[in-house]
Coordinates of N, CA and C in Angstrom, one line a residue:
X1 N 2.0 -15.7 -4.4 CA 1.7 -14.6 -4.1 C 1.1 -13.4 -4.7
X2 N 0.9 -12.6 -3.7 CA -0.9 -11.4 -4.9 C 0.9 -10.8 -5.9
X3 N 0.0 -10.6 -6.3 CA 0.5 -9.7 -7.2 C 1.0 -8.1 -7.2
X4 N 0.0 -7.5 -6.2 CA 0.3 -6.1 -5.9 C 2.0 -6.3 -5.0
X5 N 1.6 -7.6 -3.9 CA 3.1 -8.2 -2.7 C 4.0 -8.3 -4.3
X6 N 3.7 -8.9 -5.1 CA 5.4 -9.4 -5.8 C 5.7 -7.3 -6.5
X7 N 4.6 -6.1 -6.8 CA 4.7 -5.4 -8.0 C 5.9 -4.9 -6.7
X8 N 5.2 -4.8 -5.6 CA 6.2 -3.6 -4.2 C 6.9 -4.0 -3.8
X9 N 7.4 -5.5 -4.5 CA 8.8 -6.0 -4.0 C 9.8 -5.3 -4.8
X10 N 9.1 -5.6 -6.3 CA 10.0 -5.4 -7.9 C 10.3 -3.7 -7.2
X11 N 9.4 -3.5 -7.1 CA 9.7 -1.6 -6.2 C 10.4 -1.9 -5.2
X12 N 10.6 -1.8 -4.4 CA 11.1 -1.8 -2.9 C 12.6 -2.6 -3.3
X13 N 12.7 -3.3 -4.5 CA 13.9 -3.7 -4.4 C 15.3 -3.1 -5.9
X14 N 14.4 -2.5 -6.4 CA 14.3 -1.1 -7.5 C 14.5 -3.0 -8.8
X15 N 13.5 -3.5 -8.5 CA 14.2 -4.2 -10.3 C 13.2 -4.2 -10.9
X16 N 13.7 -4.1 -12.5 CA 12.8 -3.8 -13.7 C 11.1 -5.1 -13.1
X17 N 10.4 -4.7 -13.6 CA 9.2 -5.3 -13.2 C 8.6 -6.7 -14.7
X18 N 8.0 -7.9 -14.4 CA 8.9 -8.7 -15.0 C 7.4 -8.5 -16.5
X19 N 6.2 -8.1 -15.8 CA 5.6 -7.9 -16.5 C 4.0 -6.4 -16.2
X20 N 3.5 -6.4 -17.0 CA 2.6 -5.1 -16.9 C 1.6 -5.1 -15.4
X21 N 1.2 -3.9 -15.4 CA 1.3 -2.9 -14.6 C 0.4 -1.6 -14.8
X22 N 0.9 -1.5 -16.0 CA 0.8 -0.1 -16.7 C 2.7 0.4 -17.0
X23 N 3.5 -0.3 -16.4 CA 4.6 -0.3 -16.9 C 5.1 -1.0 -17.3
X24 N 5.9 -0.6 -18.7 CA 6.6 -1.9 -19.7 C 8.3 -2.4 -19.3
X25 N 8.9 -3.1 -19.4 CA 9.7 -3.9 -19.5 C 10.8 -2.9 -19.2
X26 N 11.1 -2.0 -20.2 CA 12.3 -1.5 -20.4 C 12.7 0.1 -19.3
X27 N 11.5 0.9 -18.8 CA 10.9 1.2 -18.1 C 11.9 0.5 -16.3
X28 N 12.4 1.7 -15.6 CA 12.8 1.4 -14.0 C 11.7 1.9 -13.8
X29 N 12.0 0.8 -12.5 CA 10.5 0.7 -11.8 C 10.4 2.6 -11.2
X30 N 8.5 2.6 -10.9 CA 8.0 4.2 -10.3 C 9.4 3.9 -8.5
X31 N 9.1 5.4 -8.4 CA 9.4 5.6 -6.6 C 8.7 4.4 -5.7
X32 N 7.9 4.4 -5.8 CA 6.8 3.9 -4.3 C 5.6 3.4 -5.8
X33 N 4.1 2.2 -4.2 CA 3.8 2.4 -5.5 C 2.6 3.0 -5.9
X34 N 1.6 2.8 -6.3 CA 0.6 3.9 -6.9 C -0.8 3.1 -6.6
X35 N -1.3 3.2 -5.3 CA -2.9 2.0 -5.5 C -4.3 2.9 -4.8
X36 N -5.1 3.4 -6.1 CA -6.2 3.9 -6.1 C -7.0 3.3 -5.3
X37 N -7.3 4.4 -4.7 CA -8.6 4.1 -3.8 C -10.7 4.6 -5.0
X38 N -11.7 3.8 -4.9 CA -13.1 4.1 -5.5 C -13.4 3.7 -4.2
X39 N -13.9 4.8 -3.3 CA -14.8 5.3 -2.3 C -16.3 5.3 -2.7
X40 N -16.2 6.1 -3.7 CA -17.9 6.1 -4.7 C -17.5 7.0 -6.0
X41 N -19.1 6.9 -6.2 CA -18.8 7.1 -7.9 C -17.8 6.1 -8.6
X42 N -18.7 5.1 -8.0 CA -18.0 3.4 -8.5 C -17.7 2.9 -9.8
X43 N -18.5 3.4 -11.0 CA -18.3 3.3 -12.0 C -17.0 4.7 -12.9
X44 N -17.1 5.5 -12.1 CA -16.6 6.1 -13.4 C -15.3 6.0 -12.2
X45 N -15.4 5.6 -11.4 CA -13.8 5.7 -10.4 C -12.6 3.9 -11.8
X46 N -13.6 3.9 -11.6 CA -13.6 2.2 -11.9 C -12.5 2.8 -13.2
X47 N -13.2 3.0 -14.1 CA -13.5 3.5 -15.2 C -11.9 4.4 -15.5
X48 N -12.5 5.5 -14.7 CA -10.5 6.5 -14.4 C -9.3 5.0 -14.2
X49 N -9.5 4.4 -13.1 CA -7.9 4.2 -13.1 C -8.0 2.6 -14.6
X50 N -8.9 2.4 -15.4 CA -8.4 1.6 -15.9 C -7.4 2.1 -16.9
X51 N -7.4 3.0 -17.3 CA -6.9 4.0 -18.4 C -5.8 4.1 -17.7
X52 N -5.5 4.7 -16.2 CA -4.8 5.0 -15.4 C -3.0 4.1 -15.3
X53 N -4.1 2.5 -15.5 CA -3.0 1.3 -15.0 C -2.2 2.1 -13.3
X54 N -2.5 1.9 -12.2 CA -2.4 1.1 -11.0 C -1.4 0.2 -11.1
X55 N -0.6 0.5 -9.5 CA -0.8 -1.2 -9.3 C -0.9 -1.7 -8.7
X56 N -2.5 -1.0 -8.2 CA -3.5 -1.9 -7.0 C -4.7 -1.1 -7.5
X57 N -5.4 -1.3 -7.3 CA -6.8 -1.4 -7.0 C -7.8 -1.2 -5.9
X58 N -8.2 -0.5 -5.1 CA -8.5 -0.8 -3.9 C -10.6 0.1 -4.0
X59 N -11.7 -1.0 -3.8 CA -13.1 -0.6 -3.6 C -13.7 -0.6 -2.1
X60 N -13.7 0.6 -1.4 CA -15.0 0.6 -0.7 C -16.7 1.3 -0.9
X61 N -16.7 1.2 0.1 CA -18.6 1.6 0.4 C -19.0 0.4 -0.2
X62 N -18.7 -0.9 -0.3 CA -19.5 -1.8 -0.7 C -19.1 -2.9 0.0
X63 N -20.3 -3.6 0.5 CA -20.3 -5.0 1.1 C -20.1 -6.2 0.8
X64 N -20.1 -6.1 -0.6 CA -21.1 -7.2 -1.7 C -20.7 -7.5 -2.1
X65 N -19.1 -8.2 -2.3 CA -18.0 -8.5 -2.4 C -18.7 -9.5 -3.9
X66 N -19.4 -9.9 -4.4 CA -20.1 -9.6 -5.4 C -19.8 -8.5 -6.4
X67 N -20.7 -7.2 -6.0 CA -20.0 -5.9 -6.2 C -19.0 -5.4 -7.0
X68 N -17.7 -5.4 -6.1 CA -16.4 -4.9 -6.1 C -16.3 -6.1 -7.5
X69 N -16.3 -7.0 -8.0 CA -15.9 -8.6 -8.4 C -16.5 -8.0 -9.8
X70 N -17.8 -7.6 -10.0 CA -18.3 -7.4 -11.6 C -18.3 -5.7 -11.8
X71 N -17.0 -5.1 -10.7 CA -17.1 -3.9 -11.1 C -15.3 -4.0 -11.7
X72 N -14.6 -4.9 -11.1 CA -13.2 -4.9 -11.5 C -13.1 -5.2 -12.4
X73 N -14.2 -6.0 -13.3 CA -14.1 -7.0 -14.9 C -13.6 -5.4 -16.1
X74 N -14.7 -4.3 -15.5 CA -13.5 -2.7 -16.8 C -12.5 -3.3 -16.6
X75 N -10.8 -3.3 -14.7 CA -10.0 -2.9 -15.4 C -9.5 -3.9 -16.7
X76 N -8.0 -4.3 -16.7 CA -7.1 -5.0 -17.8 C -6.8 -6.1 -17.8
X77 N -7.4 -7.1 -16.2 CA -7.0 -8.0 -16.2 C -5.5 -8.6 -16.0
X78 N -5.0 -7.7 -16.1 CA -3.4 -8.1 -14.5 C -3.6 -7.2 -13.4
X79 N -4.2 -5.6 -13.7 CA -4.0 -4.9 -12.5 C -4.8 -5.8 -11.0
X80 N -3.4 -5.8 -9.9 CA -4.8 -5.9 -9.3 C -6.1 -5.6 -8.0
X81 N -6.8 -6.3 -7.9 CA -8.2 -5.5 -7.1 C -8.3 -6.2 -5.9
X82 N -9.1 -5.4 -5.1 CA -9.8 -6.0 -4.0 C -11.0 -5.1 -3.0
X83 N -11.3 -5.5 -2.4 CA -11.7 -5.0 -1.5 C -11.8 -3.9 -0.2
X84 N -12.2 -3.0 0.2 CA -11.9 -2.2 1.8 C -12.8 -2.3 2.6
X85 N -12.9 -3.3 3.7 CA -14.4 -3.5 4.9 C -13.9 -3.2 5.9
X86 N -15.2 -2.4 6.4 CA -14.7 -2.6 7.7 C -14.5 -3.1 8.7
X87 N -15.0 -4.9 8.5 CA -13.9 -5.4 9.3 C -14.3 -6.8 8.1
X88 N -13.5 -8.2 8.3 CA -13.2 -8.7 7.8 C -13.2 -10.6 8.6
X89 N -14.7 -10.7 7.1 CA -14.6 -12.5 8.2 C -14.5 -13.6 7.2
X90 N -14.3 -14.9 7.4 CA -14.3 -16.1 6.2 C -14.5 -15.7 5.4
X91 N -15.7 -15.7 4.9 CA -16.7 -15.8 4.0 C -16.1 -14.5 3.3
X92 N -15.8 -14.2 4.1 CA -16.1 -12.6 2.7 C -14.8 -12.5 2.1
X93 N -14.0 -13.1 3.2 CA -12.7 -13.3 2.6 C -12.2 -13.9 1.4
X94 N -12.8 -15.5 1.2 CA -13.3 -16.4 0.4 C -13.8 -16.1 -1.0
X95 N -14.9 -15.2 -0.4 CA -15.4 -14.6 -2.0 C -15.0 -14.3 -2.5
X96 N -13.8 -13.1 -2.0 CA -13.1 -12.0 -3.0 C -12.5 -13.1 -3.9
X97 N -11.3 -14.3 -2.6 CA -10.9 -14.9 -3.3 C -10.5 -15.9 -4.8
X98 N -12.8 -16.1 -4.3 CA -12.6 -16.7 -5.4 C -13.1 -16.3 -6.3
X99 N -13.0 -15.3 -6.3 CA -13.7 -14.1 -7.3 C -12.3 -13.0 -8.2
X100 N -11.7 -13.8 -7.6 CA -9.8 -12.9 -8.4 C -9.8 -12.0 -7.9
X101 N -10.1 -11.7 -6.9 CA -9.9 -10.8 -5.9 C -8.2 -10.9 -4.8
X102 N -7.7 -10.0 -5.4 CA -5.7 -9.4 -5.4 C -5.8 -9.9 -3.3
X103 N -6.6 -8.9 -3.3 CA -6.3 -8.3 -2.3 C -6.9 -7.4 -1.1
X104 N -6.6 -7.5 -0.1 CA -7.7 -7.1 1.0 C -7.5 -6.2 2.5
X105 N -8.2 -5.4 2.6 CA -8.1 -3.8 3.3 C -9.0 -4.3 4.8
X106 N -8.5 -3.3 5.7 CA -9.4 -4.3 6.5 C -9.1 -3.5 8.0
X107 N -10.1 -2.8 8.9 CA -9.3 -2.3 10.4 C -9.1 -3.7 11.1
X108 N -8.7 -3.8 11.7 CA -8.1 -4.9 13.3 C -9.6 -5.5 13.9
X109 N -10.5 -4.4 14.8 CA -11.9 -4.8 15.1 C -12.7 -5.4 14.6
X110 N -13.0 -6.9 14.8 CA -14.0 -7.2 14.5 C -13.7 -8.7 13.7
X111 N -12.2 -8.5 12.7 CA -11.6 -9.6 11.8 C -10.7 -10.4 12.6
X112 N -11.7 -11.4 12.0 CA -11.6 -13.0 12.5 C -10.5 -13.6 11.7
X113 N -9.3 -14.4 13.2 CA -8.4 -15.0 12.8 C -8.8 -15.3 10.8
X114 N -9.4 -16.8 11.1 CA -9.3 -16.9 9.6 C -9.9 -16.6 8.7
X115 N -10.2 -15.0 8.4 CA -10.2 -14.1 7.8 C -8.7 -14.1 6.3
X116 N -8.0 -14.2 7.3 CA -6.7 -13.3 7.2 C -5.9 -14.5 7.0
X117 N -6.8 -16.2 7.2 CA -5.4 -16.6 6.9 C -4.6 -17.3 5.7
X118 N -5.3 -17.4 5.1 CA -4.8 -17.2 3.4 C -3.6 -16.0 2.8
X119 N -2.4 -17.2 2.5 CA -1.3 -15.6 2.4 C -1.9 -15.4 0.6
X120 N -3.0 -15.6 -0.3 CA -3.4 -16.0 -1.6 C -3.4 -14.2 -2.0
X121 N -4.1 -13.2 -1.4 CA -4.3 -12.3 -0.9 C -3.4 -10.7 -0.5
X122 N -2.7 -10.0 -0.5 CA -2.3 -9.1 0.3 C -3.1 -8.8 1.7
X123 N -2.5 -8.3 2.9 CA -4.1 -8.3 3.7 C -3.1 -7.2 3.7
X124 N -4.0 -6.0 3.5 CA -3.6 -4.8 4.1 C -4.2 -4.0 5.7
X125 N -3.9 -4.2 6.8 CA -4.2 -3.6 7.7 C -4.2 -2.5 7.9
X126 N -5.8 -1.5 8.5 CA -5.9 -0.3 8.2 C -5.9 0.6 9.5
X127 N -4.9 1.7 10.4 CA -4.5 1.2 11.4 C -4.6 2.7 12.0
X128 N -5.4 3.4 13.3 CA -5.0 4.9 12.9 C -3.1 5.3 13.6
X129 N -3.2 7.0 12.7 CA -1.6 7.1 13.3 C -1.8 7.6 14.5
X130 N -3.0 7.9 15.3 CA -2.2 8.2 17.1 C -2.1 6.6 17.7
X131 N -2.2 5.2 16.8 CA -2.0 4.0 17.3 C -1.1 4.2 18.9
X132 N -0.9 3.1 19.9 CA -0.1 3.6 20.7 C 1.6 3.1 19.5
X133 N 3.1 3.8 20.8 CA 3.4 2.9 19.7 C 4.2 1.7 20.6
X134 N 3.4 1.5 21.7 CA 3.9 -0.1 22.3 C 3.1 -0.9 22.0
X135 N 2.4 -0.8 21.2 CA 1.3 -1.2 20.3 C 1.0 -2.6 19.4
X136 N 2.6 -1.5 18.7 CA 3.8 -1.3 17.4 C 4.3 -2.5 17.4
X137 N 5.5 -3.3 18.4 CA 5.4 -4.5 18.8 C 4.1 -5.7 17.8
X138 N 3.6 -5.7 18.6 CA 2.5 -6.4 18.3 C 1.3 -6.3 16.5
X139 N 1.8 -5.3 16.4 CA 0.6 -4.5 15.2 C 1.8 -5.2 14.3
X140 N 3.0 -5.4 14.7 CA 4.3 -6.4 13.3 C 4.0 -7.5 13.6
X141 N 3.6 -7.9 14.4 CA 3.7 -9.5 14.3 C 2.6 -10.1 14.1
X142 N 1.3 -8.9 13.8 CA -0.1 -10.0 12.9 C 0.4 -10.1 11.3
X143 N -0.5 -11.2 11.4 CA -0.5 -12.1 9.6 C -1.3 -11.2 8.6
X144 N -0.7 -10.3 9.0 CA -0.7 -9.8 7.4 C 0.6 -8.5 7.0
X145 N 0.1 -8.3 5.2 CA 1.4 -7.4 5.1 C 1.9 -5.7 4.5
X146 N 0.9 -5.7 4.8 CA 0.8 -4.2 4.7 C 0.0 -3.2 5.7
X147 N 0.2 -1.8 5.7 CA -0.6 -0.9 7.1 C -0.7 -0.1 6.4
X148 N -2.5 0.2 6.1 CA -2.7 1.5 5.5 C -2.9 2.6 6.5
X149 N -2.1 3.6 6.5 CA -2.9 4.5 7.3 C -3.4 6.0 6.9
X150 N -3.6 6.0 7.4 CA -4.7 7.2 7.0 C -4.1 8.8 7.3
X151 N -3.5 9.4 6.0 CA -2.7 11.0 6.3 C -4.1 12.1 5.5
X152 N -4.8 11.5 5.1 CA -5.9 12.1 4.1 C -6.5 14.0 4.3
X153 N -5.8 14.1 6.1 CA -5.9 15.4 6.2 C -5.0 16.2 6.1
X154 N -3.5 16.0 5.4 CA -2.7 16.6 4.9 C -2.8 16.9 4.3
X155 N -2.4 18.5 4.3 CA -2.4 19.7 3.7 C -1.8 20.5 2.7
X156 N -0.4 20.6 1.6 CA 0.1 21.5 1.3 C 0.3 21.7 2.2
X157 N 2.4 22.1 2.2 CA 2.9 21.4 2.1 C 3.1 20.7 3.7
X158 N 3.6 19.4 3.3 CA 3.9 17.9 4.3 C 5.1 18.9 5.2
X159 N 4.8 18.7 7.1 CA 6.0 18.9 7.8 C 6.4 17.9 7.8
X160 N 7.6 18.3 9.2 CA 8.5 17.7 9.6 C 7.7 16.9 10.3
X161 N 6.5 17.3 11.2 CA 5.7 16.3 12.2 C 5.3 15.0 11.5
X162 N 4.5 15.4 10.6 CA 4.1 14.5 9.5 C 4.7 13.8 9.2
X163 N 6.3 13.9 8.7 CA 7.1 12.4 8.5 C 7.2 11.7 9.9
X164 N 8.0 12.8 10.7 CA 7.8 12.3 12.0 C 6.6 10.9 12.1
X165 N 5.2 11.3 12.5 CA 4.2 10.4 12.6 C 4.3 8.8 11.3
X166 N 4.9 9.2 10.7 CA 5.3 8.0 9.9 C 5.9 7.1 10.0
X167 N 6.9 7.6 10.1 CA 8.9 7.1 11.1 C 8.3 6.1 12.3
X168 N 7.6 6.9 12.6 CA 7.0 6.5 14.1 C 6.6 4.9 13.9
X169 N 6.1 4.8 12.7 CA 5.2 3.7 12.0 C 6.3 3.1 12.0
X170 N 7.0 3.1 11.0 CA 7.4 2.3 10.1 C 8.5 1.6 10.4
X171 N 9.1 2.4 11.5 CA 10.6 2.2 11.9 C 10.1 0.9 13.3
X172 N 9.6 0.5 13.6 CA 8.9 -0.2 14.6 C 8.0 -2.0 14.4
X173 N 7.8 -1.3 12.2 CA 7.0 -2.9 12.0 C 7.9 -3.4 10.4
X174 N 7.8 -4.6 10.0 CA 8.1 -4.9 9.1 C 6.9 -5.4 8.1
X175 N 6.3 -4.7 7.8 CA 5.0 -4.8 7.0 C 5.5 -2.7 6.4
X176 N 4.9 -3.2 4.9 CA 5.5 -2.7 4.2 C 3.9 -1.4 4.8
X177 N 4.8 -0.3 3.1 CA 3.5 0.8 3.9 C 3.5 1.7 3.4
X178 N 1.9 1.9 3.1 CA 1.0 2.7 2.7 C 0.2 3.5 2.8
X179 N 0.8 4.7 2.6 CA 0.0 5.6 3.3 C -1.2 6.2 2.4
X180 N -1.6 7.0 2.9 CA -4.0 7.1 1.6 C -3.7 9.3 2.3
X181 N -3.6 9.4 1.0 CA -3.4 10.7 1.4 C -4.8 11.3 0.5
X182 N -4.6 12.9 0.4 CA -6.0 13.7 0.0 C -5.4 13.7 -0.7
X183 N -4.4 14.5 -1.3 CA -3.5 15.4 -2.3 C -2.6 15.0 -2.9
X184 N -2.1 15.0 -3.7 CA -0.5 14.4 -4.3 C 0.7 15.1 -4.0
X185 N 1.4 14.8 -3.1 CA 2.4 14.8 -2.8 C 3.5 16.3 -4.3
X186 N 4.2 17.1 -3.4 CA 5.1 17.1 -4.6 C 6.6 16.1 -4.8
X187 N 7.1 16.6 -5.7 CA 8.7 15.4 -5.7 C 9.3 15.5 -4.7
X188 N 9.8 16.2 -4.5 CA 10.9 16.6 -2.5 C 9.7 15.7 -1.7
X189 N 8.7 15.9 -1.7 CA 7.9 15.3 -0.4 C 7.6 13.8 -1.1
X190 N 7.4 13.7 -2.0 CA 7.5 12.1 -2.4 C 8.7 11.0 -2.3
X191 N 10.2 11.8 -2.5 CA 11.7 11.7 -1.7 C 11.6 11.6 0.0
X192 N 10.9 12.3 0.2 CA 11.2 12.5 2.2 C 10.1 11.6 2.5
X193 N 8.6 11.3 1.8 CA 7.6 10.1 2.5 C 8.9 8.8 1.8
X194 N 9.0 8.1 1.1 CA 9.8 7.1 0.7 C 10.7 7.0 1.5
X195 N 11.6 8.1 2.1 CA 13.3 8.1 2.5 C 12.9 8.1 4.6
X196 N 11.2 8.4 5.0 CA 10.9 7.7 6.1 C 9.8 6.2 5.8
X197 N 10.2 5.1 5.1 CA 9.4 4.2 4.4 C 8.6 4.0 4.4
X198 N 7.6 4.8 3.6 CA 6.7 4.6 3.0 C 7.1 4.5 1.7
X199 N 5.9 3.0 1.3 CA 6.4 2.0 0.0 C 5.3 2.6 -1.1
X200 N 4.1 3.3 -1.2 CA 3.1 3.2 -1.4 C 2.1 4.7 -1.3
X201 N 1.0 5.1 -1.7 CA 0.1 5.3 -1.9 C -1.2 5.4 -1.9
X202 N -1.8 5.2 -1.3 CA -3.6 4.9 -1.3 C -4.0 5.8 -2.1
X203 N -4.3 6.6 -3.4 CA -5.5 7.5 -3.7 C -6.8 7.3 -3.5
X204 N -8.5 8.7 -3.4 CA -9.4 7.9 -3.5 C -9.1 9.5 -4.9
X205 N -10.1 8.1 -6.2 CA -10.9 8.6 -6.9 C -11.9 9.3 -7.2
X206 N -12.0 9.9 -6.0 CA -13.2 10.7 -5.5 C -12.7 12.3 -4.8
X207 N -11.5 11.8 -4.8 CA -10.5 13.5 -3.9 C -9.6 14.1 -4.9
X208 N -9.5 13.6 -6.0 CA -8.1 13.7 -7.2 C -9.0 14.2 -8.3
X209 N -8.2 14.6 -9.4 CA -8.8 14.3 -10.9 C -8.4 13.3 -11.7
X210 N -8.6 13.2 -12.9 CA -7.6 11.6 -13.6 C -6.5 12.3 -14.4
X211 N -6.6 13.6 -14.4 CA -5.3 14.7 -14.3 C -4.6 14.3 -13.0
X212 N -4.5 15.0 -12.0 CA -3.7 14.7 -11.0 C -3.2 13.3 -10.5
X213 N -3.7 13.1 -10.9 CA -4.0 11.0 -10.9 C -2.7 10.6 -11.7
X214 N -3.4 10.9 -13.4 CA -1.3 11.2 -14.3 C -1.3 11.7 -13.8
X215 N -0.9 12.3 -13.5 CA 0.6 13.7 -13.2 C 1.6 12.8 -11.8
X216 N 0.5 11.9 -10.6 CA 1.3 11.4 -10.0 C 2.0 10.4 -10.2
X217 N 1.4 9.5 -11.0 CA 1.4 7.9 -11.9 C 3.4 8.5 -12.3
X218 N 3.1 9.7 -12.9 CA 4.5 10.0 -13.6 C 5.7 10.7 -12.7
X219 N 5.4 11.2 -11.8 CA 6.0 12.1 -11.0 C 6.6 11.0 -10.1
X220 N 6.0 10.2 -9.5 CA 6.4 8.9 -9.1 C 7.4 7.2 -10.2
X221 N 6.6 7.5 -11.6 CA 8.2 7.0 -12.2 C 9.5 7.9 -12.7
X222 N 9.0 9.1 -12.4 CA 10.6 9.7 -12.5 C 10.9 9.8 -10.9
X223 N 10.9 9.9 -9.7 CA 11.8 9.6 -8.9 C 13.0 9.3 -8.9
X224 N 13.8 9.9 -8.8 CA 15.4 9.1 -8.7 C 15.2 7.9 -8.0
X225 N 16.3 7.2 -8.4 CA 16.6 5.8 -7.6 C 17.5 6.5 -6.1
X226 N 16.7 5.2 -5.4 CA 17.2 5.5 -4.0 C 18.9 5.3 -3.7
X227 N 19.0 6.2 -3.5 CA 20.4 6.3 -2.6 C 21.4 4.5 -1.6
X228 N 21.8 3.9 -2.3 CA 22.1 2.1 -2.1 C 21.3 2.2 -0.7
X229 N 22.6 3.5 0.4 CA 22.5 2.5 1.1 C 20.3 2.8 2.2
X230 N 20.2 4.1 1.6 CA 18.8 3.9 2.0 C 18.2 2.6 1.6
X231 N 18.5 1.7 0.8 CA 17.2 0.8 -0.3 C 18.1 -0.3 0.2
X232 N 19.3 -0.4 0.5 CA 19.5 -1.3 1.5 C 18.9 -1.6 2.7
X233 N 18.5 -1.3 3.3 CA 17.4 -0.6 4.9 C 16.1 -0.7 4.5
X234 N 15.8 -0.2 3.7 CA 14.4 0.2 3.1 C 14.5 -2.0 2.6
X235 N 14.6 -2.4 2.0 CA 14.4 -3.3 1.7 C 14.4 -4.9 2.3
X236 N 14.5 -4.7 4.2 CA 15.2 -5.1 4.5 C 13.0 -5.4 5.2
X237 N 12.3 -6.2 4.9 CA 10.7 -5.9 5.0 C 10.9 -7.9 4.7
X238 N 10.7 -8.5 5.6 CA 10.5 -10.2 5.8 C 9.8 -9.9 6.5
X239 N 8.7 -11.2 6.1 CA 7.2 -11.6 7.0 C 7.8 -11.6 8.7
X240 N 6.6 -12.3 9.2 CA 7.3 -11.9 10.4 C 7.4 -13.0 11.4
X241 N 7.2 -13.8 10.2 CA 7.9 -15.3 10.8 C 8.8 -15.4 10.9
X242 N 9.8 -14.9 10.4 CA 11.0 -14.4 10.3 C 11.9 -14.1 11.6
X243 N 11.5 -13.8 12.8 CA 11.7 -13.4 13.7 C 11.0 -13.5 14.9
X244 N 11.6 -14.6 15.5 CA 11.5 -16.0 17.1 C 9.9 -14.7 17.7
X245 N 9.6 -16.1 18.1 CA 8.3 -15.1 18.4 C 7.1 -14.1 17.9
X246 N 7.7 -14.6 16.9 CA 6.5 -13.6 16.1 C 7.0 -12.1 16.0
X247 N 7.8 -10.9 17.3 CA 7.8 -10.3 16.9 C 8.8 -9.1 16.1
X248 N 8.5 -8.4 15.7 CA 9.7 -7.4 14.8 C 10.9 -6.3 15.5
X249 N 12.1 -6.8 15.6 CA 12.6 -5.5 16.2 C 12.7 -4.1 15.6
X250 N 12.6 -2.7 16.6 CA 12.5 -2.1 15.8 C 13.1 -1.4 14.6
X251 N 12.8 -0.9 13.5 CA 13.4 -0.7 11.9 C 14.4 0.3 11.7
X252 N 15.0 0.9 12.8 CA 16.0 1.9 13.0 C 17.4 1.6 11.8
X253 N 17.8 0.8 11.7 CA 19.1 -0.1 10.5 C 18.5 -0.7 9.3
X254 N 17.0 -1.2 9.6 CA 16.4 -2.0 8.5 C 15.3 -1.2 8.1
X255 N 15.0 0.1 8.4 CA 14.4 1.3 7.5 C 14.8 2.5 7.9
X256 N 14.6 2.9 6.3 CA 14.6 4.5 6.4 C 13.9 5.2 6.9

C-alpha cells in the first residue's frame, strides 16, 4: 500500500502511526493529513517541506517525472512524494513508481485507464467543485483513492455554503477527500472541515510561509479527537470494489 494511504488510514481510524512522517509513536495522530504542494520555486518549496515533515508532498508544474524524482531526494526518505500532472499516461505513471514515487495527482480528462491500473501509488483525482452531483456516483466508482477539491479561492472565515459544497461531494463517494486551500483554516474551521468529510488539506508552499505551515501542522496535531459516532461514520472509507457494480451509495450514514 502507498505510504500516504497507510498514513491517512491511521489518521482516519485514530490509530497511532507505526513509523515516521514527522510524528513520533507517542503522539496521537493529527486530526487530518497535511500534504504540501510545491507549484513553483521547487527547490525552495521542497526544502521547506523537508524541515516540516508533512504527511505527503506533491510537486506540480513539472512534466518531467525524473525532475520530480531529483527534487524528492532532498526529503527525508520517509515522506511520501509524487507529482501532479494535467493528465496521466501509463509511461508517466510507471516512471514515477519506478523512481520511488508514492502518489500521483491528475485530472480525469486525458488520463488513460492503464495509467491508474497500479495500486502501489496513491491515485489522487483532481475534480472541480461545480461537478454535477449526478456524476458523483460514477466518479466514486473510478479506480482512484482520493479526490482533490480546489478551494483555494476561499478567504477566511469559511462559510456554511463552502462546507456544504464539500459535503455534497464527500457524502456521495467512497474515496478520501483532500481539500486544497490557499490559507490555513483556523482551529474551529478545521473541525468543521473534518466533520463534513475532509480527510486532509493540500497547501501550496508558494501561497503560505514556512511559519504558517508549521502553525497549521501544530493545529492539526492539537485537534481534539473526533467524537466516536462521527469517527465511526468517517471510518467507512471503502474501496469501490466493495460495492456491487462498482457504485458507492450516498454517504449520509457512513460519513460525517
